[in-house]
mmCIF file of C-alpha atoms in Angstrom:
data_model
loop_
_atom_site.group_PDB
_atom_site.id
_atom_site.type_symbol
_atom_site.label_atom_id
_atom_site.label_comp_id
_atom_site.label_asym_id
_atom_site.label_seq_id
_atom_site.Cartn_x
_atom_site.Cartn_y
_atom_site.Cartn_z
ATOM 1 C CA MET C 149 -26.668 150.734 70.081
ATOM 2 C CA ASN C 150 -25.034 154.541 71.137
ATOM 3 C CA LEU C 151 -27.956 155.873 68.953
ATOM 4 C CA ILE C 152 -29.973 153.817 70.984
ATOM 5 C CA LEU C 153 -28.910 154.768 73.897
ATOM 6 C CA ASN C 154 -28.588 158.515 73.434
ATOM 7 C CA ASN C 155 -32.144 159.026 72.400
ATOM 8 C CA ILE C 156 -32.824 157.543 75.597
ATOM 9 C CA PHE C 157 -34.139 160.012 78.180
ATOM 10 C CA SER C 158 -31.769 159.760 80.674
ATOM 11 C CA GLY C 159 -28.996 158.569 81.948
ATOM 12 C CA THR C 160 -29.010 155.419 83.853
ATOM 13 C CA ASN C 161 -32.516 155.685 84.331
ATOM 14 C CA GLU C 162 -32.945 154.342 80.735
ATOM 15 C CA PHE C 163 -31.306 150.962 82.159
ATOM 16 C CA LEU C 164 -33.135 150.516 85.049
ATOM 17 C CA LEU C 165 -36.336 151.598 83.035
ATOM 18 C CA PHE C 166 -35.651 148.854 80.244
ATOM 19 C CA GLY C 167 -34.681 146.097 83.525
ATOM 20 C CA VAL C 168 -38.159 146.393 84.936
ATOM 21 C CA PHE C 169 -39.699 145.302 81.541
ATOM 22 C CA GLY C 170 -37.278 142.729 80.503
ATOM 23 C CA VAL C 171 -37.682 141.362 83.932
ATOM 24 C CA VAL C 172 -41.385 142.148 84.009
ATOM 25 C CA ILE C 173 -41.901 140.497 80.243
ATOM 26 C CA VAL C 174 -39.375 137.481 80.299
ATOM 27 C CA LEU C 175 -41.431 136.290 84.363
ATOM 28 C CA PHE C 176 -45.187 137.062 83.106
ATOM 29 C CA LEU C 177 -44.091 134.560 79.383
ATOM 30 C CA VAL C 178 -42.001 131.854 81.783
ATOM 31 C CA VAL C 179 -44.927 131.916 84.832
ATOM 32 C CA ASP C 180 -47.945 131.701 82.332
ATOM 33 C CA LEU C 181 -46.299 128.745 79.786
ATOM 34 C CA GLY C 182 -44.663 126.499 82.338
ATOM 35 C CA LEU C 183 -47.438 127.839 84.944
ATOM 36 C CA VAL C 184 -50.529 129.217 84.450
ATOM 37 C CA HIS C 185 -51.164 127.443 81.927
ATOM 38 C CA LYS C 186 -50.275 123.362 81.490
ATOM 39 C CA GLY C 187 -51.520 121.894 79.126
ATOM 40 C CA PRO C 188 -54.876 122.456 76.239
ATOM 41 C CA LYS C 189 -57.269 124.765 78.106
ATOM 42 C CA LYS C 190 -60.311 126.763 77.738
ATOM 43 C CA ILE C 191 -59.667 130.212 78.654
ATOM 44 C CA THR C 192 -63.249 131.802 80.554
ATOM 45 C CA GLN C 193 -64.516 135.710 79.652
ATOM 46 C CA LYS C 194 -64.070 136.045 83.527
ATOM 47 C CA ASP C 195 -60.016 135.143 82.870
ATOM 48 C CA ALA C 196 -59.979 136.894 80.404
ATOM 49 C CA LEU C 197 -61.100 140.045 82.524
ATOM 50 C CA MET C 198 -59.213 139.986 84.730
ATOM 51 C CA GLN C 199 -55.912 139.790 82.555
ATOM 52 C CA THR C 200 -56.693 142.400 80.519
ATOM 53 C CA ILE C 201 -57.070 144.204 84.021
ATOM 54 C CA PHE C 202 -54.085 143.252 84.581
ATOM 55 C CA TRP C 203 -51.900 144.399 81.026
ATOM 56 C CA ILE C 204 -53.735 147.157 81.460
ATOM 57 C CA VAL C 205 -52.657 147.561 85.171
ATOM 58 C CA ILE C 206 -49.082 146.682 84.251
ATOM 59 C CA SER C 207 -49.456 149.187 81.471
ATOM 60 C CA CYS C 208 -50.216 152.392 83.369
ATOM 61 C CA ILE C 209 -47.720 152.075 86.111
ATOM 62 C CA PHE C 210 -44.856 151.274 84.187
ATOM 63 C CA GLY C 211 -45.767 154.307 81.815
ATOM 64 C CA GLY C 212 -45.776 155.848 85.577
ATOM 65 C CA LEU C 213 -42.474 155.658 85.859
ATOM 66 C CA ILE C 214 -40.918 156.727 82.403
ATOM 67 C CA TYR C 215 -43.262 160.161 84.257
ATOM 68 C CA PHE C 216 -41.456 159.643 87.399
ATOM 69 C CA PHE C 217 -37.631 157.940 86.277
ATOM 70 C CA GLY C 218 -36.693 160.820 84.074
ATOM 71 C CA GLY C 219 -38.854 161.466 81.525
ATOM 72 C CA GLY C 220 -41.458 163.529 82.519
ATOM 73 C CA ALA C 221 -44.561 164.093 81.068
ATOM 74 C CA GLU C 222 -43.941 164.936 77.204
ATOM 75 C CA ASN C 223 -42.533 161.368 77.202
ATOM 76 C CA ALA C 224 -45.121 159.730 79.560
ATOM 77 C CA ILE C 225 -47.923 161.131 77.400
ATOM 78 C CA GLU C 226 -46.162 159.761 73.915
ATOM 79 C CA TYR C 227 -46.101 156.847 75.541
ATOM 80 C CA PHE C 228 -49.755 155.800 76.590
ATOM 81 C CA SER C 229 -50.750 157.932 72.724
ATOM 82 C CA ALA C 230 -48.701 154.779 70.760
ATOM 83 C CA TYR C 231 -49.599 152.491 73.385
ATOM 84 C CA VAL C 232 -53.847 153.472 73.539
ATOM 85 C CA THR C 233 -52.822 153.641 69.320
ATOM 86 C CA GLU C 234 -51.358 150.252 69.104
ATOM 87 C CA LYS C 235 -54.248 148.898 71.441
ATOM 88 C CA ALA C 236 -56.680 149.791 68.903
ATOM 89 C CA LEU C 237 -54.286 148.957 66.225
ATOM 90 C CA SER C 238 -54.873 144.990 67.807
ATOM 91 C CA VAL C 239 -58.464 145.252 67.332
ATOM 92 C CA ASP C 240 -57.870 144.503 64.191
ATOM 93 C CA ASN C 241 -55.505 142.088 64.739
ATOM 94 C CA ILE C 242 -57.579 139.600 66.589
ATOM 95 C CA PHE C 243 -60.555 139.936 64.202
ATOM 96 C CA VAL C 244 -58.097 138.287 61.797
ATOM 97 C CA ILE C 245 -56.736 136.280 64.407
ATOM 98 C CA LEU C 246 -60.083 135.295 65.227
ATOM 99 C CA LEU C 247 -61.088 134.300 61.033
ATOM 100 C CA ILE C 248 -58.241 132.529 60.602
ATOM 101 C CA LEU C 249 -59.687 129.673 63.630
ATOM 102 C CA ARG C 250 -62.472 129.877 62.765
ATOM 103 C CA TYR C 251 -61.172 128.781 59.297
ATOM 104 C CA PHE C 252 -59.059 126.104 60.557
ATOM 105 C CA LYS C 253 -61.973 124.890 63.130
ATOM 106 C CA VAL C 254 -59.121 124.667 65.781
ATOM 107 C CA LYS C 255 -61.058 123.927 69.461
ATOM 108 C CA ASP C 256 -61.373 126.813 72.000
ATOM 109 C CA GLU C 257 -59.062 124.945 74.268
ATOM 110 C CA TYR C 258 -55.965 125.153 71.613
ATOM 111 C CA TYR C 259 -56.183 128.899 71.568
ATOM 112 C CA HIS C 260 -53.874 129.836 74.461
ATOM 113 C CA ASP C 261 -50.735 127.634 73.401
ATOM 114 C CA ILE C 262 -51.299 129.279 69.881
ATOM 115 C CA LEU C 263 -51.261 133.216 70.350
ATOM 116 C CA PHE C 264 -48.640 132.294 72.950
ATOM 117 C CA TRP C 265 -46.139 131.747 70.560
ATOM 118 C CA GLY C 266 -47.466 134.485 68.189
ATOM 119 C CA ILE C 267 -47.225 136.771 70.582
ATOM 120 C CA LEU C 268 -43.768 135.072 71.660
ATOM 121 C CA GLY C 269 -43.194 135.793 67.811
ATOM 122 C CA ALA C 270 -44.655 139.305 67.805
ATOM 123 C CA ILE C 271 -42.576 140.656 70.863
ATOM 124 C CA VAL C 272 -39.098 139.503 68.635
ATOM 125 C CA PHE C 273 -40.129 140.853 65.364
ATOM 126 C CA ARG C 274 -41.458 144.007 66.302
ATOM 127 C CA ALA C 275 -37.996 144.922 67.812
ATOM 128 C CA VAL C 276 -36.788 143.955 64.512
ATOM 129 C CA PHE C 277 -38.870 146.155 62.738
ATOM 130 C CA ILE C 278 -38.082 149.318 65.835
ATOM 131 C CA PHE C 279 -34.933 149.559 66.151
ATOM 132 C CA LEU C 280 -33.653 149.219 61.606
ATOM 133 C CA GLY C 281 -36.160 151.534 62.025
ATOM 134 C CA ALA C 282 -34.963 153.656 64.268
ATOM 135 C CA LEU C 283 -31.361 153.407 62.437
ATOM 136 C CA LEU C 284 -32.452 154.236 58.564
ATOM 137 C CA ILE C 285 -34.052 157.463 60.328
ATOM 138 C CA GLY C 286 -31.111 158.660 62.065
ATOM 139 C CA GLU C 287 -29.584 158.279 59.314
ATOM 140 C CA PHE C 288 -31.705 159.330 56.378
ATOM 141 C CA HIS C 289 -34.454 161.324 58.580
ATOM 142 C CA TRP C 290 -36.819 162.690 55.258
ATOM 143 C CA ILE C 291 -37.820 158.632 55.936
ATOM 144 C CA LEU C 292 -40.418 160.434 58.755
ATOM 145 C CA TYR C 293 -42.058 161.886 55.735
ATOM 146 C CA ILE C 294 -43.417 158.629 53.632
ATOM 147 C CA PHE C 295 -44.401 157.184 57.304
ATOM 148 C CA GLY C 296 -46.087 160.576 57.306
ATOM 149 C CA ILE C 297 -47.991 159.983 53.419
ATOM 150 C CA PHE C 298 -48.095 155.942 54.235
ATOM 151 C CA LEU C 299 -50.499 156.447 57.540
ATOM 152 C CA ILE C 300 -52.616 159.002 55.478
ATOM 153 C CA TYR C 301 -52.819 156.916 52.610
ATOM 154 C CA SER C 302 -53.552 153.684 55.212
ATOM 155 C CA GLY C 303 -56.097 156.236 57.101
ATOM 156 C CA VAL C 304 -57.663 156.064 54.283
ATOM 157 C CA LYS C 305 -58.662 153.458 52.342
ATOM 158 C CA ILE C 306 -59.770 151.665 56.034
ATOM 159 C CA PHE C 307 -61.493 153.779 56.155
ATOM 160 C CA ASN C 308 -63.156 153.594 52.926
ATOM 161 C CA GLU C 309 -62.502 149.530 53.517
ATOM 162 C CA ASP C 310 -65.153 147.451 53.815
ATOM 163 C CA GLU C 311 -65.574 145.158 56.616
ATOM 164 C CA ASP C 312 -65.933 141.468 55.074
ATOM 165 C CA MET C 313 -62.595 140.007 55.439
ATOM 166 C CA ASP C 314 -61.312 137.490 53.087
ATOM 167 C CA ILE C 315 -58.737 134.308 54.701
ATOM 168 C CA GLU C 316 -56.474 133.180 51.682
ATOM 169 C CA PRO C 317 -54.683 130.572 53.662
ATOM 170 C CA GLU C 318 -53.794 129.132 49.656
ATOM 171 C CA LYS C 319 -52.125 132.667 49.094
ATOM 172 C CA ASN C 320 -49.984 132.857 52.532
ATOM 173 C CA ILE C 321 -45.849 132.438 50.488
ATOM 174 C CA LEU C 322 -45.378 131.876 54.549
ATOM 175 C CA LEU C 323 -47.387 128.758 54.135
ATOM 176 C CA ARG C 324 -47.162 127.199 51.159
ATOM 177 C CA TRP C 325 -43.082 127.643 51.746
ATOM 178 C CA ALA C 326 -43.370 125.144 55.210
ATOM 179 C CA LYS C 327 -46.112 122.530 53.266
ATOM 180 C CA LYS C 328 -43.353 121.867 50.463
ATOM 181 C CA ILE C 329 -40.225 121.602 53.206
ATOM 182 C CA LEU C 330 -41.858 120.475 56.861
ATOM 183 C CA PRO C 331 -43.167 117.279 56.563
ATOM 184 C CA ILE C 332 -47.022 117.793 58.231
ATOM 185 C CA SER C 333 -48.854 114.784 59.948
ATOM 186 C CA LYS C 334 -52.645 114.993 59.745
ATOM 187 C CA ASP C 335 -53.747 115.124 63.031
ATOM 188 C CA GLU C 336 -52.501 118.074 65.390
ATOM 189 C CA ARG C 337 -51.222 115.262 68.450
ATOM 190 C CA GLY C 338 -53.395 116.771 71.140
ATOM 191 C CA GLY C 339 -52.378 120.939 70.694
ATOM 192 C CA LYS C 340 -48.599 119.448 69.745
ATOM 193 C CA PHE C 341 -47.026 121.489 67.353
ATOM 194 C CA VAL C 342 -43.512 119.387 66.731
ATOM 195 C CA PHE C 343 -43.479 115.818 67.705
ATOM 196 C CA LYS C 344 -40.960 113.336 67.234
ATOM 197 C CA GLU C 345 -42.020 109.327 65.877
ATOM 198 C CA LYS C 346 -39.761 107.052 64.625
ATOM 199 C CA GLY C 347 -36.722 109.395 64.438
ATOM 200 C CA LYS C 348 -38.437 111.905 62.146
ATOM 201 C CA LEU C 349 -39.549 115.322 63.140
ATOM 202 C CA TRP C 350 -43.225 116.913 61.740
ATOM 203 C CA PHE C 351 -45.178 119.356 62.202
ATOM 204 C CA THR C 352 -49.380 119.597 63.530
ATOM 205 C CA PRO C 353 -51.219 122.182 61.862
ATOM 206 C CA LEU C 354 -51.544 123.266 63.945
ATOM 207 C CA PHE C 355 -47.873 124.590 63.472
ATOM 208 C CA LEU C 356 -49.163 125.818 60.584
ATOM 209 C CA VAL C 357 -52.108 128.808 61.491
ATOM 210 C CA VAL C 358 -49.160 130.060 64.664
ATOM 211 C CA LEU C 359 -47.022 130.842 60.899
ATOM 212 C CA LEU C 360 -50.034 131.806 59.059
ATOM 213 C CA ILE C 361 -50.647 134.279 62.924
ATOM 214 C CA GLU C 362 -47.262 134.914 62.315
ATOM 215 C CA SER C 363 -47.073 136.736 59.082
ATOM 216 C CA THR C 364 -49.826 138.362 59.294
ATOM 217 C CA ASP C 365 -49.335 140.313 62.366
ATOM 218 C CA LEU C 366 -46.046 141.053 60.490
ATOM 219 C CA ILE C 367 -47.972 142.743 58.109
ATOM 220 C CA PHE C 368 -49.891 144.463 60.772
ATOM 221 C CA ALA C 369 -46.883 145.775 62.270
ATOM 222 C CA VAL C 370 -46.094 147.245 59.017
ATOM 223 C CA ASP C 371 -49.550 150.267 60.310
ATOM 224 C CA SER C 372 -48.795 150.088 63.638
ATOM 225 C CA ILE C 373 -44.426 151.445 63.093
ATOM 226 C CA PRO C 374 -44.698 154.114 61.569
ATOM 227 C CA ALA C 375 -48.142 155.165 63.857
ATOM 228 C CA ALA C 376 -45.543 154.685 67.187
ATOM 229 C CA PHE C 377 -42.857 156.522 65.083
ATOM 230 C CA ALA C 378 -45.934 159.038 64.049
ATOM 231 C CA ILE C 379 -46.050 159.556 67.835
ATOM 232 C CA SER C 380 -42.975 159.554 69.316
ATOM 233 C CA GLN C 381 -39.338 158.727 67.735
ATOM 234 C CA ASN C 382 -37.774 157.215 70.779
ATOM 235 C CA GLU C 383 -37.053 153.183 70.792
ATOM 236 C CA PHE C 384 -37.483 152.592 74.635
ATOM 237 C CA ILE C 385 -41.043 154.166 74.433
ATOM 238 C CA ILE C 386 -41.858 152.751 71.480
ATOM 239 C CA TYR C 387 -40.897 149.527 71.923
ATOM 240 C CA THR C 388 -42.597 148.963 75.546
ATOM 241 C CA SER C 389 -45.670 150.506 74.227
ATOM 242 C CA ASN C 390 -45.765 148.446 71.686
ATOM 243 C CA ILE C 391 -45.042 144.939 73.735
ATOM 244 C CA PHE C 392 -47.006 145.838 76.303
ATOM 245 C CA ALA C 393 -50.004 146.490 73.944
ATOM 246 C CA VAL C 394 -48.959 143.522 72.056
ATOM 247 C CA MET C 395 -48.518 140.976 76.134
ATOM 248 C CA GLY C 396 -52.199 142.495 76.759
ATOM 249 C CA LEU C 397 -53.627 141.347 72.472
ATOM 250 C CA ARG C 398 -54.195 138.041 73.609
ATOM 251 C CA ALA C 399 -56.625 138.680 77.058
ATOM 252 C CA MET C 400 -57.679 141.049 75.132
ATOM 253 C CA PHE C 401 -58.533 138.348 72.309
ATOM 254 C CA PHE C 402 -60.850 135.881 74.596
ATOM 255 C CA LEU C 403 -62.692 139.008 76.172
ATOM 256 C CA LEU C 404 -63.727 140.198 72.831
ATOM 257 C CA ALA C 405 -64.055 137.315 70.582
ATOM 258 C CA ASN C 406 -67.536 137.339 71.012
ATOM 259 C CA VAL C 407 -68.160 141.065 70.758
ATOM 260 C CA LEU C 408 -66.401 141.791 68.893
ATOM 261 C CA ASP C 409 -68.910 142.766 65.464
ATOM 262 C CA LYS C 410 -71.406 145.293 67.680
ATOM 263 C CA PHE C 411 -68.197 147.555 67.408
ATOM 264 C CA TYR C 412 -68.435 148.027 63.595
ATOM 265 C CA LEU C 413 -67.177 151.626 63.482
ATOM 266 C CA LEU C 414 -64.136 151.362 65.510
ATOM 267 C CA GLN C 415 -62.231 150.819 61.856
ATOM 268 C CA LYS C 416 -63.501 154.584 61.291
ATOM 269 C CA GLY C 417 -61.807 155.480 64.561
ATOM 270 C CA LEU C 418 -58.554 153.850 64.111
ATOM 271 C CA SER C 419 -58.428 155.614 60.166
ATOM 272 C CA ILE C 420 -59.250 158.888 61.977
ATOM 273 C CA VAL C 421 -56.235 158.442 64.315
ATOM 274 C CA LEU C 422 -53.944 157.275 61.692
ATOM 275 C CA ILE C 423 -55.030 161.166 58.992
ATOM 276 C CA PHE C 424 -54.036 162.569 61.559
ATOM 277 C CA ILE C 425 -50.787 161.030 62.938
ATOM 278 C CA GLY C 426 -49.541 160.315 59.683
ATOM 279 C CA ALA C 427 -51.352 164.656 59.009
ATOM 280 C CA LYS C 428 -48.964 165.707 62.755
ATOM 281 C CA MET C 429 -45.777 164.286 60.637
ATOM 282 C CA LEU C 430 -45.747 166.526 58.188
ATOM 283 C CA LEU C 431 -46.437 169.204 59.088
ATOM 284 C CA GLU C 432 -43.338 168.795 61.022
ATOM 285 C CA TRP C 433 -41.524 169.081 57.211
ATOM 286 C CA SER C 434 -40.518 171.830 55.994
ATOM 287 C CA LEU C 435 -41.696 171.761 52.886
ATOM 288 C CA VAL C 436 -44.925 171.804 53.968
ATOM 289 C CA GLN C 437 -43.960 174.786 56.872
ATOM 290 C CA SER C 438 -42.896 177.158 53.641
ATOM 291 C CA ALA C 439 -46.369 176.092 52.314
ATOM 292 C CA PHE C 440 -48.047 177.928 55.078
ATOM 293 C CA GLN C 441 -45.614 180.355 55.253
ATOM 294 C CA LEU C 442 -46.882 180.641 51.242
ATOM 295 C CA VAL C 443 -50.414 181.718 53.159
ATOM 296 C CA GLY C 444 -49.721 184.491 54.856
ATOM 297 C CA ILE C 445 -48.949 181.109 58.099
ATOM 298 C CA GLU C 446 -45.461 182.747 59.559
ATOM 299 C CA GLU C 447 -45.571 180.874 62.629
ATOM 300 C CA HIS C 448 -43.938 177.628 63.067
ATOM 301 C CA VAL C 449 -47.347 174.759 62.783
ATOM 302 C CA HIS C 450 -47.380 172.435 65.262
ATOM 303 C CA ILE C 451 -49.078 170.198 67.137
ATOM 304 C CA PRO C 452 -48.590 169.283 70.922
ATOM 305 C CA VAL C 453 -47.974 166.082 72.039
ATOM 306 C CA ILE C 454 -50.723 165.674 75.096
ATOM 307 C CA TRP C 455 -53.285 167.448 72.214
ATOM 308 C CA SER C 456 -52.656 164.399 70.184
ATOM 309 C CA PHE C 457 -53.195 162.638 72.637
ATOM 310 C CA VAL C 458 -56.787 163.907 73.888
ATOM 311 C CA VAL C 459 -57.909 163.413 69.598
ATOM 312 C CA ILE C 460 -56.736 160.125 69.792
ATOM 313 C CA ILE C 461 -59.044 158.912 72.699
ATOM 314 C CA ALA C 462 -61.551 160.693 71.589
ATOM 315 C CA ALA C 463 -61.873 159.724 68.377
ATOM 316 C CA LEU C 464 -61.599 155.650 69.523
ATOM 317 C CA THR C 465 -63.776 156.435 72.570
ATOM 318 C CA LEU C 466 -66.542 158.110 69.636
ATOM 319 C CA SER C 467 -66.380 155.091 67.588
ATOM 320 C CA ILE C 468 -67.501 152.674 70.493
ATOM 321 C CA VAL C 469 -69.524 154.729 72.271
ATOM 322 C CA LEU C 470 -71.334 155.357 68.637
ATOM 323 C CA SER C 471 -70.723 151.376 67.444
ATOM 324 C CA VAL C 472 -72.786 150.497 71.663
ATOM 325 C CA ILE C 473 -75.799 153.550 70.349
ATOM 326 C CA PHE C 474 -76.142 152.450 66.475
ATOM 327 C CA PRO C 475 -75.753 148.672 67.003
ATOM 328 C CA GLN C 476 -75.309 146.606 62.776
ATOM 329 C CA GLU C 477 -77.391 143.780 61.800
ATOM 330 C CA GLU C 478 -75.059 140.843 62.729
ATOM 331 C CA GLU C 479 -74.198 137.999 60.411
ATOM 332 C CA ALA C 480 -72.787 134.758 61.421
ATOM 333 C CA VAL C 481 -69.316 133.764 60.536
ATOM 334 C CA GLU C 482 -68.579 130.841 58.473
ATOM 335 C CA PRO C 483 -65.932 128.787 58.915
ATOM 336 C CA ALA C 484 -64.453 126.757 55.461
ATOM 337 C CA GLU C 485 -62.956 124.860 56.404
ATOM 338 C CA THR C 486 -61.201 122.009 58.723
ATOM 339 C CA VAL C 487 -57.157 121.976 59.774
ATOM 340 C CA GLU C 488 -56.755 118.665 58.182
ATOM 341 C CA GLU C 489 -58.724 119.337 54.852
ATOM 342 C CA GLU C 490 -56.636 122.079 54.079
ATOM 343 C CA VAL C 491 -53.084 120.362 54.952
#
């Protein structure tokens, strides 16, 4: 814990900001689950837009607090860079979640609760990943360069990937384990995940959908966490930017679900971002610096954080604009089986 706190930018201010962060997240999770959405309810485009704007504003205000309460311009820019990168990575996550929900023919009114618990799981698991990663980097700094190589590999792979993506739940280990171990009912019970009948605890098919979404988020975290560490090694900045981006994921899902296919070039822009930040991380490697010296570049090659932010914003914005200017033909997504049939 001392290692973690020593890496945060100030003395008492980090406790204040972390307290503000914790209160905001817990408060809105409680309000959202307990007061705003009672029972199954379909989210309208207007609600999704308002919630998306709300979370972007809250995230920007928190970035401002980092700047004014001791973090300074560099930490604030790192926060926004990590936030924007995670937001962009979330679009791929949204696409997969949409495919899962369509595959199982989940009713629209159940989307909210499924995504709520999916995001709650993401908050917990990403905290574990980030702080374990920080401890490992503290002991073995060279892991950062492994991250850099991995990000370049991921970026190239995403750039060359086919846009079509298949969902194969039968190959998901967690889902297969749950089906064997847990008693699964054949109906959704009005949107419940768990219910008790005749003294026996039953899990509904929607519970399996949540498990599948959680497991896919863990896979996406394999890209997003190294990407965040490539931007900043400050655990506080990485975690808060990551979670604020995740908190806005559900609203962004409802906002983009019907227009997601229009931004088909965003995947290319995201791949460029991953390659760039991976290369930026490798530039700090002494071996790479030595190679530069061999070709006559004596000065330490370093990309300022502000230029990193500019490149990230430019790549993502350009990919969105080009997607709109040069639209592609849309293809209908055919759902496969119902949840009951799959179970």
